[in-house]
Every structure is written in C-alpha cells, then in structure tokens.
C-alpha cells in the first residue's frame, strides 16, 4: 500500500454569514468585480452566490438572523498579487480602508470594510526568510 505524504486541498467556496446581504452583495459586485451566479440550489436555501472575477471560487452569502449574537469581526482575507495597486484601485472606488498598506510577517496587507461593517484584509503574501526557496 502506498504511503500518503500530503493532501492536495483546494477551497472553491467561501461561506459568509452577514447582516444586510444586499449591501454586502452590492459591495462585492460594484467594488470587487464579482458576478452573481444563478444557482437554484443556493437560492432555495436563501443563499446568494457570487463568483470571483479571475479565480475559480465562489463567495456564498447567507443572512445572519437578528436574534444571533454578532460574531467577532475577524477580517476575511482576499489574496492579491499586488497589494499597493489594488489598494489604490479600491480607494478610487471609494472603498473605506481601515489601515494603509503595512508589512506583516505574512506579507503586505491593508484592511477595509464594506457598508455593513464586515472587515476584509487585502493580502499580498510574501516570504521574508533569506532561506526561502520558492516551489516551481
């Protein structure tokens, strides 16, 4: 029997439970360039599916019930190849940034919010170790 040494996992769907789904949906479409995806199965469950512009993943929005305690405002990470370029592009689109781009141990990042108060982190991942060798 062959020994398994690693898994090859991939995320294709990100589920977000938010208040004010319509505001969040418009933010993703108008500011981030997502497209609404017609999906009867998601619609039957009361979810809205949004497809990312250049990637093969979908953000699924679900309305958080008023009776639920608001969840911690942990930022949703959106990866980018060029944080500075996308930061200035989104600022032109009047996206409210909570921080300017800054260096973190994981890369260059800037935090922003949508009109419903959900937080996001625009992240350009970088490796700062001098011993780091990029995989080919």
XYZ file of C-alpha atoms in Angstrom:
136
model
C 0.000 0.000 0.000
C 1.367 3.417 -0.989
C 2.116 5.809 1.866
C 0.234 9.104 1.687
C 2.607 12.000 2.256
C 0.473 15.051 1.523
C -3.014 16.215 0.673
C -3.898 18.447 -2.242
C -6.777 20.517 -0.950
C -8.400 23.466 -2.634
C -11.122 25.838 -1.466
C -13.763 26.610 -4.056
C -16.471 28.136 -1.870
C -16.262 30.635 0.970
C -19.377 30.891 3.149
C -20.083 34.252 4.823
C -22.895 34.776 7.277
C -23.600 38.517 7.243
C -26.243 41.027 8.144
C -27.649 43.029 5.239
C -26.884 40.582 2.428
C -27.992 43.051 -0.260
C -25.469 45.671 0.892
C -22.667 43.091 1.018
C -23.688 41.650 -2.381
C -23.601 45.122 -3.978
C -20.194 45.777 -2.418
C -18.749 42.561 -3.882
C -20.249 43.279 -7.320
C -19.660 47.032 -7.580
C -16.331 47.381 -5.763
C -14.604 43.993 -6.045
C -15.804 42.953 -9.507
C -17.643 39.755 -8.533
C -20.602 38.457 -10.566
C -23.814 36.998 -9.190
C -24.089 33.327 -10.063
C -27.524 31.887 -10.767
C -27.765 28.743 -8.688
C -31.153 27.265 -7.822
C -29.796 25.063 -5.023
C -28.224 28.019 -3.207
C -31.311 30.174 -3.823
C -33.581 27.511 -2.299
C -31.504 27.695 0.879
C -31.723 31.502 0.935
C -28.103 31.987 -0.098
C -26.595 34.315 -2.686
C -23.655 33.009 -4.742
C -21.049 35.436 -6.097
C -18.301 34.303 -8.463
C -14.796 35.804 -8.165
C -13.572 37.696 -11.251
C -10.388 35.822 -12.187
C -10.394 32.830 -9.859
C -12.363 29.629 -9.606
C -14.099 30.231 -6.307
C -17.471 31.438 -5.115
C -18.487 33.534 -2.116
C -21.792 32.355 -0.667
C -23.687 34.932 1.367
C -26.269 33.999 3.990
C -28.335 36.379 6.097
C -27.430 36.313 9.788
C -30.578 36.257 11.898
C -31.237 39.282 14.104
C -31.508 37.053 17.173
C -27.966 35.760 16.710
C -25.151 37.367 18.627
C -22.863 39.215 16.204
C -19.717 37.256 15.518
C -16.246 38.610 16.136
C -15.110 40.917 13.372
C -12.277 38.765 12.089
C -11.241 40.006 8.653
C -11.955 37.957 5.564
C -8.669 37.590 3.667
C -8.668 38.430 -0.028
C -5.373 37.498 -1.668
C -3.817 39.726 -4.323
C -0.658 39.704 -6.411
C -0.154 43.471 -5.930
C -1.470 44.961 -2.695
C -0.453 48.554 -3.463
C -2.014 48.572 -6.934
C -5.273 47.080 -5.681
C -5.287 49.364 -2.622
C -5.196 52.455 -4.831
C -7.741 50.983 -7.260
C -10.198 50.267 -4.435
C -9.629 53.719 -2.913
C -10.661 55.189 -6.278
C -13.832 53.097 -5.962
C -14.438 54.777 -2.559
C -13.778 51.648 -0.520
C -13.291 52.615 3.144
C -9.841 51.436 4.266
C -9.247 50.934 7.975
C -5.444 50.777 7.565
C -2.924 51.809 4.983
C -0.822 49.036 3.416
C 1.614 47.699 6.009
C 4.127 44.908 6.273
C 3.185 41.890 8.370
C 5.101 38.687 8.874
C 2.922 37.071 6.190
C 3.152 39.866 3.617
C 1.869 43.297 2.645
C -1.686 43.941 3.883
C -4.380 46.619 4.100
C -7.714 46.288 5.931
C -11.023 47.651 4.669
C -14.751 47.359 5.403
C -17.992 47.198 3.482
C -21.079 49.315 4.267
C -22.464 46.582 6.548
C -19.320 46.629 8.734
C -17.769 43.369 7.556
C -13.962 43.538 7.632
C -11.574 42.366 4.900
C -7.812 42.124 4.577
C -6.216 42.628 1.178
C -3.093 40.439 1.380
C -0.086 40.092 -0.901
C 1.659 37.077 0.592
C 5.429 37.370 0.814
C 8.207 35.212 2.207
C 10.818 37.210 4.075
C 13.158 34.368 5.040
C 16.513 34.515 3.265
C 16.470 30.709 3.190
C 13.079 30.533 1.475
C 13.099 28.790 -1.886
C 10.004 29.176 -3.982
C 8.495 25.940 -5.323
C 8.399 25.581 -9.077
